[in-house]
Short mmCIF file of C-alpha atoms in Angstrom, two decimals:
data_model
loop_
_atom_site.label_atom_id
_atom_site.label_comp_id
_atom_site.label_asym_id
_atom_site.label_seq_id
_atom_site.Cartn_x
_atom_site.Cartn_y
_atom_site.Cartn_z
CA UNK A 1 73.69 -92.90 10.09
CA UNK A 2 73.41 -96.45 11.79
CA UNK A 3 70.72 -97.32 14.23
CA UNK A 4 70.93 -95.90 17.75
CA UNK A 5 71.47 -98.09 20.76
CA UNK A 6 70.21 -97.52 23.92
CA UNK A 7 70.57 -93.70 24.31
CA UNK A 8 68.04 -93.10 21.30
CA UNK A 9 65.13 -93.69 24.03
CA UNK A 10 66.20 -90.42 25.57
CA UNK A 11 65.71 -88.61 22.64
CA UNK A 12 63.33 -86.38 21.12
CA UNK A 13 60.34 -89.03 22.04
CA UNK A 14 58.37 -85.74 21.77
CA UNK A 15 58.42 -85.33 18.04
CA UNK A 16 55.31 -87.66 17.34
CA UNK A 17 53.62 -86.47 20.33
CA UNK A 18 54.08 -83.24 18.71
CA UNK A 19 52.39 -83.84 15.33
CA UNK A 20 49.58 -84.86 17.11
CA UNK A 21 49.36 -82.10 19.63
CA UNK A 22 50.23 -78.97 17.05
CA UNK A 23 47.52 -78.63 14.31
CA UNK A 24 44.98 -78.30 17.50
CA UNK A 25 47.13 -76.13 19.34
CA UNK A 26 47.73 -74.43 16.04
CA UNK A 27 43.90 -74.09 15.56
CA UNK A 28 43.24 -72.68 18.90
CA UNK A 29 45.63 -70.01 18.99
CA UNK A 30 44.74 -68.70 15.11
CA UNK A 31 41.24 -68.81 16.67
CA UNK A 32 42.27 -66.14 19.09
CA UNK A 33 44.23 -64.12 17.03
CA UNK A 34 41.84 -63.93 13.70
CA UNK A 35 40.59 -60.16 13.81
CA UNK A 36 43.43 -58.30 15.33
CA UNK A 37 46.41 -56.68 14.36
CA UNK A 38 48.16 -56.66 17.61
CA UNK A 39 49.75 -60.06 17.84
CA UNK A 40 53.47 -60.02 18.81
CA UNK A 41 55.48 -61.67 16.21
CA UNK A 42 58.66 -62.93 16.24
CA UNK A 43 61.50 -64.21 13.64
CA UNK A 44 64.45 -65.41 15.08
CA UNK A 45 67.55 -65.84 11.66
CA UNK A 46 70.76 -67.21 12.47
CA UNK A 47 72.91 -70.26 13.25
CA UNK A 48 73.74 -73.08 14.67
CA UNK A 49 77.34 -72.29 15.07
CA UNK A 50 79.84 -74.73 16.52
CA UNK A 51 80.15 -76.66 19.30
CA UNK A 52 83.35 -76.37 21.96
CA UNK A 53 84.68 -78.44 24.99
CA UNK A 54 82.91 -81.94 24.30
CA UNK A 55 85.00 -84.01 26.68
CA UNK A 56 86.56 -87.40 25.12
CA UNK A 57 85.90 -86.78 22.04
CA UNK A 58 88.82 -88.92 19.60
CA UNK A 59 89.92 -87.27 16.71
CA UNK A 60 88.19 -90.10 14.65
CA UNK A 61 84.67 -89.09 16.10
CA UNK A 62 82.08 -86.90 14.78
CA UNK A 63 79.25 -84.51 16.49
CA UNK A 64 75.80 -83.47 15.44
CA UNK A 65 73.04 -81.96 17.12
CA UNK A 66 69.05 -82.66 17.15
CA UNK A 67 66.79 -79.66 18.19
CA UNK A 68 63.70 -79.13 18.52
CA UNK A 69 61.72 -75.56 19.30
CA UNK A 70 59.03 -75.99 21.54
CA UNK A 71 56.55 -72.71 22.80
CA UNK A 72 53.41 -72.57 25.09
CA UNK A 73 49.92 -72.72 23.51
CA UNK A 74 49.29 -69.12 22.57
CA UNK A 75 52.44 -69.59 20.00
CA UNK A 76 51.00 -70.36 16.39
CA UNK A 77 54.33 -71.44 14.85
CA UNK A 78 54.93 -70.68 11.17
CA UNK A 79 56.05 -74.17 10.13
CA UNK A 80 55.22 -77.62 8.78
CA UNK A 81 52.76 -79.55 10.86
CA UNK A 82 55.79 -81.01 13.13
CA UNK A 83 56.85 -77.37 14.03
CA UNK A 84 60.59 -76.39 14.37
CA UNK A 85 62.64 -79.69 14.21
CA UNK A 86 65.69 -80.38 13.06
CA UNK A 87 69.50 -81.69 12.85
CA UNK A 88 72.83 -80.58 11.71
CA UNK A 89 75.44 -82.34 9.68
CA UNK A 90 77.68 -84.17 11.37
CA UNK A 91 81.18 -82.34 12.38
CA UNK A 92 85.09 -83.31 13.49
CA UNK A 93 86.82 -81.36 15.60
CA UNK A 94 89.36 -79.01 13.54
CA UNK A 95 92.63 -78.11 14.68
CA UNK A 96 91.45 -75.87 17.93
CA UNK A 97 89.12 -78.90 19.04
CA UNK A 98 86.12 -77.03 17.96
CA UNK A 99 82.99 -79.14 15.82
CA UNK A 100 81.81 -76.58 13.19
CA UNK A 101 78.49 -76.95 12.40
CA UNK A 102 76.93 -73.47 10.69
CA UNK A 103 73.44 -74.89 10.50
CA UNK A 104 70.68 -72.56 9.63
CA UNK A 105 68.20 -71.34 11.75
CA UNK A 106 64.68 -70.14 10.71
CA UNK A 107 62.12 -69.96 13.71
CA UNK A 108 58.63 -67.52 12.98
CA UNK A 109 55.94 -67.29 15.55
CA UNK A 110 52.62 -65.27 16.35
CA UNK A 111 51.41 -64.70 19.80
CA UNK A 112 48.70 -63.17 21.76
CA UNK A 113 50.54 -64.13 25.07
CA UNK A 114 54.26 -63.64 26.38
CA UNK A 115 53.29 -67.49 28.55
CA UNK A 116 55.49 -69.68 27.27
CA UNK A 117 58.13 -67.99 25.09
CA UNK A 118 60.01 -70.19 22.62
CA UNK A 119 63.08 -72.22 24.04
CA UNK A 120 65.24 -74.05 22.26
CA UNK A 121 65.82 -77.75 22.81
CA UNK A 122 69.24 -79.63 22.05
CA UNK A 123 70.90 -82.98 21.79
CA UNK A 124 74.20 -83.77 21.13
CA UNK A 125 75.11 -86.80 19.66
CA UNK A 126 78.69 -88.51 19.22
CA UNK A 127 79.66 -90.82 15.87
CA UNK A 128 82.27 -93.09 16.17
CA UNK A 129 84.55 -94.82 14.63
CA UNK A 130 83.04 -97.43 13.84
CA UNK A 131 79.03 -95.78 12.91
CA UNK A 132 77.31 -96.24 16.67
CA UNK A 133 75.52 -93.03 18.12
CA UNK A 134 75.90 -92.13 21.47
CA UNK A 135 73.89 -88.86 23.04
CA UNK A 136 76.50 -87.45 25.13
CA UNK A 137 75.08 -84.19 26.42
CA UNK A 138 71.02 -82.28 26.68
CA UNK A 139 70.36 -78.62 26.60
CA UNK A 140 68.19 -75.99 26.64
CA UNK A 141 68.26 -72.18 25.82
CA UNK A 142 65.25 -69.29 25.56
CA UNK A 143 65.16 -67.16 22.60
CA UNK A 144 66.15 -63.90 22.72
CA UNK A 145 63.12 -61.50 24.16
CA UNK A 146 64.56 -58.50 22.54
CA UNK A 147 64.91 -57.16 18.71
CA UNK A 148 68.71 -56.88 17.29
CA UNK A 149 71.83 -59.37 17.30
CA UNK A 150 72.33 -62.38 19.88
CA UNK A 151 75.28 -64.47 20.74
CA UNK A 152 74.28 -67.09 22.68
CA UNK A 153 76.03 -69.74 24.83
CA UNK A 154 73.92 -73.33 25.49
CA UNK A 155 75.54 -75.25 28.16
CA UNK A 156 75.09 -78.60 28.17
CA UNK A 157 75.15 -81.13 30.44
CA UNK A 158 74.64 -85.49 31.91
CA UNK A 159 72.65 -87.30 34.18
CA UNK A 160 74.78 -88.94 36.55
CA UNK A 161 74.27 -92.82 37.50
CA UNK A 162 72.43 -92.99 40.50
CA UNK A 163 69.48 -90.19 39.40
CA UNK A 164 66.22 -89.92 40.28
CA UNK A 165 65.69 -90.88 36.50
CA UNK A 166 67.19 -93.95 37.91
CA UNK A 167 65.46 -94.51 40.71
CA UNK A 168 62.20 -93.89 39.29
CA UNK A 169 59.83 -95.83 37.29
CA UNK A 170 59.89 -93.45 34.55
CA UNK A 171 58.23 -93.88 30.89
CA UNK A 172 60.03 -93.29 28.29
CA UNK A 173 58.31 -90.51 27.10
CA UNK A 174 58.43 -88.64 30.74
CA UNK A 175 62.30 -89.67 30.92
CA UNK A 176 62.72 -87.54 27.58
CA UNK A 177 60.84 -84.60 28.39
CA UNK A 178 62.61 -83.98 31.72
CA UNK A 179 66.21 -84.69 30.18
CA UNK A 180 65.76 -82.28 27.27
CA UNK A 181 64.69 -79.49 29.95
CA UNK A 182 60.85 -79.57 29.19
CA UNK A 183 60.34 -80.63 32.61
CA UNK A 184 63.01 -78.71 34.76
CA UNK A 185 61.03 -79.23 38.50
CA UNK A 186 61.67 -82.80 38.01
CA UNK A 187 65.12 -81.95 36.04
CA UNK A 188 66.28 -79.97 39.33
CA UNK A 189 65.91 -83.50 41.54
CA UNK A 190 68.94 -84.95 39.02
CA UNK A 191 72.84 -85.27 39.77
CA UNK A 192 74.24 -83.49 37.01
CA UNK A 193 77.59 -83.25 35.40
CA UNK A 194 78.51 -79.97 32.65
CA UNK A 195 79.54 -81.48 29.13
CA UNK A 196 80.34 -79.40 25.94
CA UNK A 197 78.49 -75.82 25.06
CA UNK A 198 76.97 -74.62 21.56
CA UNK A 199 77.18 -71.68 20.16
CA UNK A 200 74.10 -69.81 18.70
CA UNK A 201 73.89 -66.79 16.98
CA UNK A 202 70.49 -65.46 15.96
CA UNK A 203 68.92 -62.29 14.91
CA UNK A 204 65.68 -61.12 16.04
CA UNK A 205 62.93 -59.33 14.27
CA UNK A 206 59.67 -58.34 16.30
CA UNK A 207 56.57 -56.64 15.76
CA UNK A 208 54.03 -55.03 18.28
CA UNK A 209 56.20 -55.77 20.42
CA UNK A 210 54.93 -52.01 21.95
CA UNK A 211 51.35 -53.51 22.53
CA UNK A 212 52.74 -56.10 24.90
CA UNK A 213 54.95 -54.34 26.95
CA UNK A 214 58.37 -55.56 25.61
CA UNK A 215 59.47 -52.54 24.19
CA UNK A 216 58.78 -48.96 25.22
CA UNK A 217 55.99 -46.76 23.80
#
């Protein structure tokens, strides 16, 4: 796709921050967990689904979405160096107005800790007509806590002119962590308007989940 304008500053300015922060965080928690066999893992399967009610939205313009899954520091995710990040294809609205994406979603994790379950971290993007990218809506949505089948609903949502992210002299960095919900006690200071919502479906497979209280003896 063609370079972002302005709205790219808002987006995931986290992902190099995260390849620096991981491997140590990665280090520390398979530290803690070497020698026992009652770590609670987690694999979460599924998709990416579709995304619905994206207002003005022509018929000529396209969606995607950039996520990212970020966890506390007892998580040891079971990934590349720069963790769970990713982006769909981009999508056009089919006859019902709805953006089909059916990406695939593959997120494994080991924990000694229930601090800081996984959430899940979205952007939406807009194409036009003519190749600029706009982000048009930011969201955030836990992972299931429970074993089985999940159909989730991520509603998304703006920052209306006139802020605190406006009135603020924010970095960049701090501006993107607080719009894509990583910061949500600054986040709840923000005029906000709904946009679109995503739908997720993932299945969950845990074990020990016994040990730390999740699921009954």
């Amino acid at each position: 796709r063609s370079a972002r304008s302005g709205p790219e500053a808002l987006g995931f300015g986290g992902e190099e921050r995260a390849r620096e922060e991981r491997p140590e965080q990665a280090v520390r928690a398979s530290e803690r967990l070497t020698g026992t066999d009652q770590e609670l893992e987690l694999h979460f399967i599924g998709e990416l689904e579709l995304g619905l009610r994206f207002p003005s939205i022509a018929f000529n313009e396209g969606l995607f979405v950039e996520y990212e899954v970020r966890a506390g520091s007892e998580w040891l995710p079971i990934a590349r160096k720069e963790g769970y990040v990713g982006q769909t294809q981009t999508a056009y609205a089919d006859p019902e107005g709805s953006h089909v994406f059916n990406h695939p979603l593959d997120f494994h994790f080991i924990s000694a800790s229930l601090e800081g379950w996984p959430r899940l971290h979205v952007q939406v993007f807009k194409l036009d007509w003519a190749g600029c990218v706009e982000v048009i809506s930011y969201g955030t949505l836990s992972l299931p806590t429970l074993p089985g089948h999940s159909e989730l609903t991520c509603r998304t949502w703006m920052p209306q002119g006139g802020s605190v992210l406006g009135d603020q002299g924010w970095s960049l960095a701090s501006r993107a962590e607080v719009l894509d919900g990583w910061r949500p006690e600054e986040r709840a200071q923000m005029l906000t308007k709904g946009s679109g919502i995503l739908s997720v479906h993932l299945d969950t497979i845990m074990r020990n989940g016994e040990a730390h209280g999740i699921l009954p003896q």
